[in-house]
Short mmCIF file of C-alpha atoms and ligand atoms in Angstrom, two decimals:
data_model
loop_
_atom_site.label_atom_id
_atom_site.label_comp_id
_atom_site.label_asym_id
_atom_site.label_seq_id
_atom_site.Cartn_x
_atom_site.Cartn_y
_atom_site.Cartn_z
CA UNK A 1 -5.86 -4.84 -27.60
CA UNK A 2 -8.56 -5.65 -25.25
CA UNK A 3 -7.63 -9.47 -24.40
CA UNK A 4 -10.12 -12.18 -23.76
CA UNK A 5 -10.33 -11.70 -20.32
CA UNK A 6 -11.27 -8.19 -20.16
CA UNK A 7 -14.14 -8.90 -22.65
CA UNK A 8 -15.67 -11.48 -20.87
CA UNK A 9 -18.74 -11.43 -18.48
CA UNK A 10 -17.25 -13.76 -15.56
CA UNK A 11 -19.79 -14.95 -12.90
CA UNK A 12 -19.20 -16.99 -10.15
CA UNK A 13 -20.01 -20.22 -11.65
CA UNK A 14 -16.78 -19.51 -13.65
CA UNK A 15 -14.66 -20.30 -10.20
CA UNK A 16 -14.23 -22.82 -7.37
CA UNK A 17 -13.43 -20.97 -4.49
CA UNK A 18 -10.94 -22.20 -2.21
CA UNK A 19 -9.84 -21.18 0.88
CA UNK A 20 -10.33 -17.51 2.56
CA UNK A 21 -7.29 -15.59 1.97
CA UNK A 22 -7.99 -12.57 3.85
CA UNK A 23 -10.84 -10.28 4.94
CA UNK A 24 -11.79 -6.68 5.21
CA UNK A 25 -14.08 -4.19 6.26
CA UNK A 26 -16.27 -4.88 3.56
CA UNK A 27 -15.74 -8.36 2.51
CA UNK A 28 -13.13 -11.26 2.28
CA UNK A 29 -10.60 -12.55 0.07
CA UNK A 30 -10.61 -16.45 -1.50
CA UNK A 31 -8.44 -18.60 -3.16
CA UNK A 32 -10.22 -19.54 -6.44
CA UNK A 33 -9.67 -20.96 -10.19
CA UNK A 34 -10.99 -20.38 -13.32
CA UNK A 35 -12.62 -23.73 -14.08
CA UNK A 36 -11.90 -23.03 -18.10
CA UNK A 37 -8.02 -22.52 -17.78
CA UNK A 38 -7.45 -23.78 -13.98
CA UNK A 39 -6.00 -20.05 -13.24
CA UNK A 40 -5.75 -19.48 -10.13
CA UNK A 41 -7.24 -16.05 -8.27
CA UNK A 42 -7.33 -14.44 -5.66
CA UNK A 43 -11.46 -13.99 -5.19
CA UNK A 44 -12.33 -10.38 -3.25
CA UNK A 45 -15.94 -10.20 -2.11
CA UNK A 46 -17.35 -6.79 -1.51
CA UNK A 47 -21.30 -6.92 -0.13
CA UNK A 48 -23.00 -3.85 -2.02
CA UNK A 49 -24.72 -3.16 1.31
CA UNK A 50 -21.72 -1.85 3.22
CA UNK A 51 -20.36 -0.34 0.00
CA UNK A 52 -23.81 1.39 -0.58
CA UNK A 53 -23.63 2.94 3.24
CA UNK A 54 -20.01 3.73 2.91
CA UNK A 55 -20.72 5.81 -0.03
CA UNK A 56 -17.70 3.93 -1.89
CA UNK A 57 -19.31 2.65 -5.09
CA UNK A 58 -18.32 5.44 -7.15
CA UNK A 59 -14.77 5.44 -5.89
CA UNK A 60 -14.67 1.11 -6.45
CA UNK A 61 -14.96 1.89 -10.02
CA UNK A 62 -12.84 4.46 -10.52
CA UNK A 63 -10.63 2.31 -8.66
CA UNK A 64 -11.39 -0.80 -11.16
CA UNK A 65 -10.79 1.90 -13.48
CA UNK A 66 -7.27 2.38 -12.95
CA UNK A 67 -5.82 -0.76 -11.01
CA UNK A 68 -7.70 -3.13 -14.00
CA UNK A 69 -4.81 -0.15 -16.70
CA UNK A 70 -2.10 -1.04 -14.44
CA UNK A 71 0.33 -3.21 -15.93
CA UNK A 72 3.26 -4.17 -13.32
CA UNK A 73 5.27 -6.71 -12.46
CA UNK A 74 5.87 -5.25 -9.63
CA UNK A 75 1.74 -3.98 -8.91
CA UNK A 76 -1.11 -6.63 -8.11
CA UNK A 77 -3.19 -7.11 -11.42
CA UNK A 78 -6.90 -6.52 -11.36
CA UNK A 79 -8.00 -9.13 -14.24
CA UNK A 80 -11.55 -8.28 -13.84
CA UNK A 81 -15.25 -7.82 -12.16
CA UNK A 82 -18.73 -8.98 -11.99
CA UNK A 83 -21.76 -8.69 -9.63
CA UNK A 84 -24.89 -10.19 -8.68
CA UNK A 85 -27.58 -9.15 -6.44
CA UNK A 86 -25.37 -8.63 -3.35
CA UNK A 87 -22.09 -8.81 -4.04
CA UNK A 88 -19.23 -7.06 -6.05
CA UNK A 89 -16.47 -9.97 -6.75
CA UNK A 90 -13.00 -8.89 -8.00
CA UNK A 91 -10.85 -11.05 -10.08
CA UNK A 92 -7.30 -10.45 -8.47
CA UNK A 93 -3.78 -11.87 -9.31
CA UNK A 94 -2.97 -14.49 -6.20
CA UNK A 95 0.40 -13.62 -4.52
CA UNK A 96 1.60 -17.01 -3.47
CA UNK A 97 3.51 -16.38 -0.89
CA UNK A 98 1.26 -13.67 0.92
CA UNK A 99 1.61 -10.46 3.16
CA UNK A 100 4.79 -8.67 3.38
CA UNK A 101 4.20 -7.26 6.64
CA UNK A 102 4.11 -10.98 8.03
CA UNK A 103 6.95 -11.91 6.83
CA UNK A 104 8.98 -8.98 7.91
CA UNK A 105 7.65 -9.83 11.68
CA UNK A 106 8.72 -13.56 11.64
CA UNK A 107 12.42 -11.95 10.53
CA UNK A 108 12.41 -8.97 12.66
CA UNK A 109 13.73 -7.04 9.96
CA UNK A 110 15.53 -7.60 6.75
CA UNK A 111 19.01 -8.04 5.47
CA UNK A 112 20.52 -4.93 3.30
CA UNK A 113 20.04 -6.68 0.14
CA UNK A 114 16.87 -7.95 0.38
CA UNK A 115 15.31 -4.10 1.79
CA UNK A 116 16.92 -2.62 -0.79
CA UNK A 117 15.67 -5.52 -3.54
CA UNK A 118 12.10 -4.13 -2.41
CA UNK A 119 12.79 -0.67 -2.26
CA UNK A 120 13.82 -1.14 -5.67
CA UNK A 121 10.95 -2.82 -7.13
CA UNK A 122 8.68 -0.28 -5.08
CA UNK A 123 10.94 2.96 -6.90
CA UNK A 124 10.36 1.53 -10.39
CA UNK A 125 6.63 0.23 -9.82
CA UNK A 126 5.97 4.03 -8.06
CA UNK A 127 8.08 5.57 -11.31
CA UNK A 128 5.34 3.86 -13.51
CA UNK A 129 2.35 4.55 -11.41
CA UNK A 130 3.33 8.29 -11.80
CA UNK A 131 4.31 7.84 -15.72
CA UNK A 132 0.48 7.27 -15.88
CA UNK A 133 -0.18 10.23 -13.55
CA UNK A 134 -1.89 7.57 -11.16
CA UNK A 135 -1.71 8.74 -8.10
CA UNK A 136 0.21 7.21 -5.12
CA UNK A 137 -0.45 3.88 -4.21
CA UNK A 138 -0.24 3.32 -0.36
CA UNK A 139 2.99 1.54 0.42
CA UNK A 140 3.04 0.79 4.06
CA UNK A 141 3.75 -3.24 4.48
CA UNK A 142 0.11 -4.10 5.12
CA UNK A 143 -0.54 -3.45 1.59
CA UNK A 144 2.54 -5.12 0.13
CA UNK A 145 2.23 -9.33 -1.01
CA UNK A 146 5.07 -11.36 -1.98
CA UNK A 147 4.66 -13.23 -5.51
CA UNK A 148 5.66 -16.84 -6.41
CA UNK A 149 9.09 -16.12 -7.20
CA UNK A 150 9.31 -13.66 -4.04
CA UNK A 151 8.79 -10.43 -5.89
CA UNK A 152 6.88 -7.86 -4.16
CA UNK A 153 3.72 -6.56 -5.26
CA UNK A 154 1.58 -3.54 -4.75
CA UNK A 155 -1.37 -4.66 -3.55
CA UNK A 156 -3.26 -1.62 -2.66
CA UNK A 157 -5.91 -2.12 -4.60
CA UNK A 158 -6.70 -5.14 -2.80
CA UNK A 159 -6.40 -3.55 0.82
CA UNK A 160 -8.28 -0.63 -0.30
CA UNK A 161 -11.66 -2.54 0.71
CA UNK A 162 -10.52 -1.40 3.58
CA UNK A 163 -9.36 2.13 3.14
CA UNK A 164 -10.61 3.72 0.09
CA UNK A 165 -7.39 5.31 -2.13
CA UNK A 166 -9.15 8.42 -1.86
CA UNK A 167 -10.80 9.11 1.44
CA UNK A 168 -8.48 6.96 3.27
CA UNK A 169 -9.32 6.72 6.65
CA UNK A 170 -6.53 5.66 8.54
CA UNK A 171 -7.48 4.59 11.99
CA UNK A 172 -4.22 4.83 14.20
CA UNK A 173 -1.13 4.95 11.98
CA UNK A 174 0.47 8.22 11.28
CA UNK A 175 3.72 6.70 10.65
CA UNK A 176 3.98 6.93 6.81
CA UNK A 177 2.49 10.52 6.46
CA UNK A 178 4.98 13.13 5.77
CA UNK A 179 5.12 16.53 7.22
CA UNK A 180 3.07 18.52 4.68
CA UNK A 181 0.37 15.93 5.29
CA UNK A 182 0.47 15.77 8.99
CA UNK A 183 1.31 19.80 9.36
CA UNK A 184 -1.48 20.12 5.85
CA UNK A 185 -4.74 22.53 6.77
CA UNK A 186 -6.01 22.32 3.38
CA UNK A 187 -6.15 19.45 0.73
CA UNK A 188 -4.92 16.70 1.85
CA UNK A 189 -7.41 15.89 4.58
CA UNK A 190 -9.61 17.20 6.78
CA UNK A 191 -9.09 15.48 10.46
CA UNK A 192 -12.66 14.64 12.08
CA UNK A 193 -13.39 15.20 15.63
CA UNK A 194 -13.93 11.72 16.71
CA UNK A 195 -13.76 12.71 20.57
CA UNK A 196 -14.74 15.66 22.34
CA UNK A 197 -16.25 18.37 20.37
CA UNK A 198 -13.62 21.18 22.31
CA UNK A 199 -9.95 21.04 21.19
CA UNK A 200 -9.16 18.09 18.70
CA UNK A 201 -7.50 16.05 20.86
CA UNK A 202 -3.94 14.15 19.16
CA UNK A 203 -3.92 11.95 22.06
CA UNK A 204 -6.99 10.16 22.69
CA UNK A 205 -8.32 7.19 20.33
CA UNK A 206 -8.22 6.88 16.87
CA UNK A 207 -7.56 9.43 14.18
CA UNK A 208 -9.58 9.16 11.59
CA UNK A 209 -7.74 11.30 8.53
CA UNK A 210 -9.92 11.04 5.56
CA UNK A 211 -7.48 12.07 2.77
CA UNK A 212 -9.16 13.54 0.09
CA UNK A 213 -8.87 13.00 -3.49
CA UNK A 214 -6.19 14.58 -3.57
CA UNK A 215 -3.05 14.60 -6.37
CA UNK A 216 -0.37 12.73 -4.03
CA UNK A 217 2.86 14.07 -6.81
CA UNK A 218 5.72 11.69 -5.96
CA UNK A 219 7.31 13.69 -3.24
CA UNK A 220 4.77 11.87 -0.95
CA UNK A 221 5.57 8.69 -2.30
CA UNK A 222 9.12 9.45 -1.45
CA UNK A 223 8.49 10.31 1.61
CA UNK A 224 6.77 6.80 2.84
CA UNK A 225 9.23 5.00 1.05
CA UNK A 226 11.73 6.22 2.96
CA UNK A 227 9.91 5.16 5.97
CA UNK A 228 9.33 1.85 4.56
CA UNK A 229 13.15 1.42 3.96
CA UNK A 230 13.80 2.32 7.42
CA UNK A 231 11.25 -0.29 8.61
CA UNK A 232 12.69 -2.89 6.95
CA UNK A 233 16.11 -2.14 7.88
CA UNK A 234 14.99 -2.09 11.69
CA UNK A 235 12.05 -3.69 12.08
CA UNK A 236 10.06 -0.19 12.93
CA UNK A 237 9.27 2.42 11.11
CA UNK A 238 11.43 5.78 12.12
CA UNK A 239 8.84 8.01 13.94
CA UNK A 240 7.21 5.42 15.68
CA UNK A 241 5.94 6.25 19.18
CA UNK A 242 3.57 5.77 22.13
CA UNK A 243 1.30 8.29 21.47
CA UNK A 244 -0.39 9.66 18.41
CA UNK A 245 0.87 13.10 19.47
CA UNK A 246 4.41 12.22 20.09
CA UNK A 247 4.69 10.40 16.26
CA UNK A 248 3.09 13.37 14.80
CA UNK A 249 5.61 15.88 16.50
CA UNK A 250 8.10 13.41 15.51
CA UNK A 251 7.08 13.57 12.11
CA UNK A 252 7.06 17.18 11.28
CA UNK A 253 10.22 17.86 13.26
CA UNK A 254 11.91 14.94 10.77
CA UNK A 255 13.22 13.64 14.16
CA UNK A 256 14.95 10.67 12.48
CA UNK A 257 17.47 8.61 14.36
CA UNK A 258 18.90 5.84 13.69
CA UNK A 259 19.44 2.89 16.51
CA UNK A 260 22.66 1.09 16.98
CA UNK A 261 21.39 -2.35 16.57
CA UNK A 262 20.68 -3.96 14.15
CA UNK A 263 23.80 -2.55 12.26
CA UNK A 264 22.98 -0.72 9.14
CA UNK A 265 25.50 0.84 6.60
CA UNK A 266 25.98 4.38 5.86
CA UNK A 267 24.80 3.74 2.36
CA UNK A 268 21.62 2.80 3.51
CA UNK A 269 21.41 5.57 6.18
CA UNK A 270 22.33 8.21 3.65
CA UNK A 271 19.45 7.28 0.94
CA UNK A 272 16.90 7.05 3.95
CA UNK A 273 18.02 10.77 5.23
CA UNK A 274 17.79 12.02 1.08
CA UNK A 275 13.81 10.35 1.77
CA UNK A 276 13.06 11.60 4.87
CA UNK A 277 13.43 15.46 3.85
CA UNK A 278 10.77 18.37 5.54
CA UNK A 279 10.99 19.81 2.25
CA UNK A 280 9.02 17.90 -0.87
CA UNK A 281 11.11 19.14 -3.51
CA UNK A 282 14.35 18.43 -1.65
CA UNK A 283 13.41 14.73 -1.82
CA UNK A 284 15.87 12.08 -3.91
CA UNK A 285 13.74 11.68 -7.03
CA UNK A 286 12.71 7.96 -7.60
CA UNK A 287 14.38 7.79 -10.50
CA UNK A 288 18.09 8.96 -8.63
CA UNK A 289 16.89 6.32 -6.23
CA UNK A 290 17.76 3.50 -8.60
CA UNK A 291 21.44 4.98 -8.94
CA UNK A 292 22.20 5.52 -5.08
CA UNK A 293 25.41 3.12 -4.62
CA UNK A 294 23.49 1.24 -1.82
CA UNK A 295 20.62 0.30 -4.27
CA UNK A 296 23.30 -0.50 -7.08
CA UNK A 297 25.21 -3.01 -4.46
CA UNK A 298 22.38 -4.52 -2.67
CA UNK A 299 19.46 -4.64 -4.92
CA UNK A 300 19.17 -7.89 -6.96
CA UNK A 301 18.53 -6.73 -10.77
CA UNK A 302 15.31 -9.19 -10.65
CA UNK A 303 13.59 -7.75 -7.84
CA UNK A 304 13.52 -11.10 -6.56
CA UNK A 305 15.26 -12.40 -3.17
CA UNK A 306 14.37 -14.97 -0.46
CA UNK A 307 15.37 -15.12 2.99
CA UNK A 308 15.44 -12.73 5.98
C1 FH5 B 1 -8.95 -8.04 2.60
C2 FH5 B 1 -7.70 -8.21 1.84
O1 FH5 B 1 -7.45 -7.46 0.95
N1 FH5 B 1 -6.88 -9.24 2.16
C3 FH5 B 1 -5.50 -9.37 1.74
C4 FH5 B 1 -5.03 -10.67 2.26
C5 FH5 B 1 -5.54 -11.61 1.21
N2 FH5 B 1 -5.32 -10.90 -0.05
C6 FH5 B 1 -4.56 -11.47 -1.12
C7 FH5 B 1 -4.65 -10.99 -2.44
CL1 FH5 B 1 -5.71 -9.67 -2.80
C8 FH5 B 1 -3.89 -11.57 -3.47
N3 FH5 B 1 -3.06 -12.59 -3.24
C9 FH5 B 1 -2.94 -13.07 -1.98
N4 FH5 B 1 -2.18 -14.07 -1.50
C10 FH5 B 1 -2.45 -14.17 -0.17
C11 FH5 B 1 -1.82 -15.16 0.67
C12 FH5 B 1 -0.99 -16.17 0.23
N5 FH5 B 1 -0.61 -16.85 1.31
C13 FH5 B 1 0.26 -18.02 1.34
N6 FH5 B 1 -1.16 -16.32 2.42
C14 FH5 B 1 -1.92 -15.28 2.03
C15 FH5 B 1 -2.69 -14.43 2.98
N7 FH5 B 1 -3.35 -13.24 0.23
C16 FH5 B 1 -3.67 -12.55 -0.90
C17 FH5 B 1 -5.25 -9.49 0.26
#
């Protein structure tokens, strides 16, 4: 049933707000509790005037919509929303112990059992996003937060103030996109000319890929997992390169190596080459994920781990 918090209309004399957490294109992030039962939140503040010329109201709500359904333990829970004049506010779970990516750069990269402890809890949080035909949820490390107990969470919803889940604009990285979405002419997004009006030009500045609502199936999310196994393994992810150009070729030609240092086992090698496939249907299905023999040895049944 509907509990009591979904019911209720919060306002923002409900919380003190604490400290800024984070911020984003169109707002920041604050520490807050619920005076009534001391919960604590994290507080996102979206101003209606840069969601208004962004055109992104409609796809906030559907995004409410879903993320607000999502029941994970391994997903960041949307508890709720209000708004006044300016402002949308969103009533997010607080991940105590913050960004993933952050902690991945003060250890360089992470041991085998604590990469494949997160590629675990991604495979089954991914395996329920898709048993409710929600489509993927952007895994790269910026949008992944470590809970209380160190569990990972999904926090896309929360980073999608800056990159809606539907037109995504990605300025820069390429690095998680697989080939069909690099290579793609059709659905998945259209690439804007953002420099001269001639040739589009892979080199130059930013890319700005607006992916369009498009069904991502899992094969995708495969895909970037992979990637995001490889990154925490070595500390970058696998296609990684100077230019824009060079990390797209990379990309489509599945031009995967794998360095000598740091030294990674063959286990872990051999479910990041099942991943990293040119062909989507080739991919290791999430769910044979969860039975490779490197995920049954390294992964800690609770999802949970500390240390590099
Ligand atoms: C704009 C935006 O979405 N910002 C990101 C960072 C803050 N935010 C958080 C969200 Cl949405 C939820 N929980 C968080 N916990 C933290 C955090 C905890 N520590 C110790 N340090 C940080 C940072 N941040 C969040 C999402």
């Amino acid at each position: 049933g509907v509990s009591a918090t979904e019911k209720k209309r919060w306002t923002l004399n409900d919380f003190d707000i604490g400290k800024p957490l984070g911020r984003g294109k169109f707002g920041h992030v604050y520490l807050a509790r619920e005076k009534r039962s001391n919960h604590i939140v994290a507080l996102k503040v979206l101003f209606k005037s840069q969601l208004q010329q962004s055109q992104v109201e409609h796809q906030l709500r559907r995004e409410v919509e879903i993320q607000s359904h999502l029941r994970h333990p391994n997903i960041l829970r949307l508890y709720g929303y209000f708004y006044d004049q300016k402002r949308v506010y969103l009533i997010l779970e607080y991940a105590a112990k913050g960004e993933l990516y952050k902690e991945l750069q003060k250890c360089k990269y992470f041991s085998e059992r604590r990469a494949a402890t997160y590629v675990a809890s991604l495979a089954r949080a991914l395996i329920y996003c898709h048993g409710k035909h929600v489509i993927h949820r952007d895994i790269k490390p910026e949008n992944l937060l470590i809970g209380a107990q160190g569990e990972l969470k999904i926090a896309d919803f929360g980073w999608s103030v800056h990159t809606f889940n539907r037109r995504r604009t990605m300025c820069g990285t390429l690095d998680y996109l697989p080939p069909e979405m690099v290579l793609s002419r059709k659905m998945y997004f259209q690439i804007f000319r953002v420099s001269s009006p001639t040739i589009f030009n892979l080199t130059s500045c930013c890319i700005f890929l607006t992916v369009e609502s498009v069904e991502h199936d899992a094969s995708v999310d495969i895909w970037s997992l992979g990637v995001l196994c490889y990154e925490f393994l070595y500390g970058v992810p696998p296609f990684e390169a100077k230019e824009h150009s060079d990390t797209y070729r990379r990309i489509v030609q599945v031009d995967l190596k794998f360095p000598p240092k740091p030294i990674v086992s063959s286990g872990a090698k051999d479910l990041i080459s099942q991943m990293l496939v040119k062909e989507s249907a080739q991919r290791l299905p999430l769910h044979k994920l969860l039975e490779h023999p490197w995920i049954i040895q390294n992964a800690d049944p609770s999802g949970i781990y500390r240390g590099c």
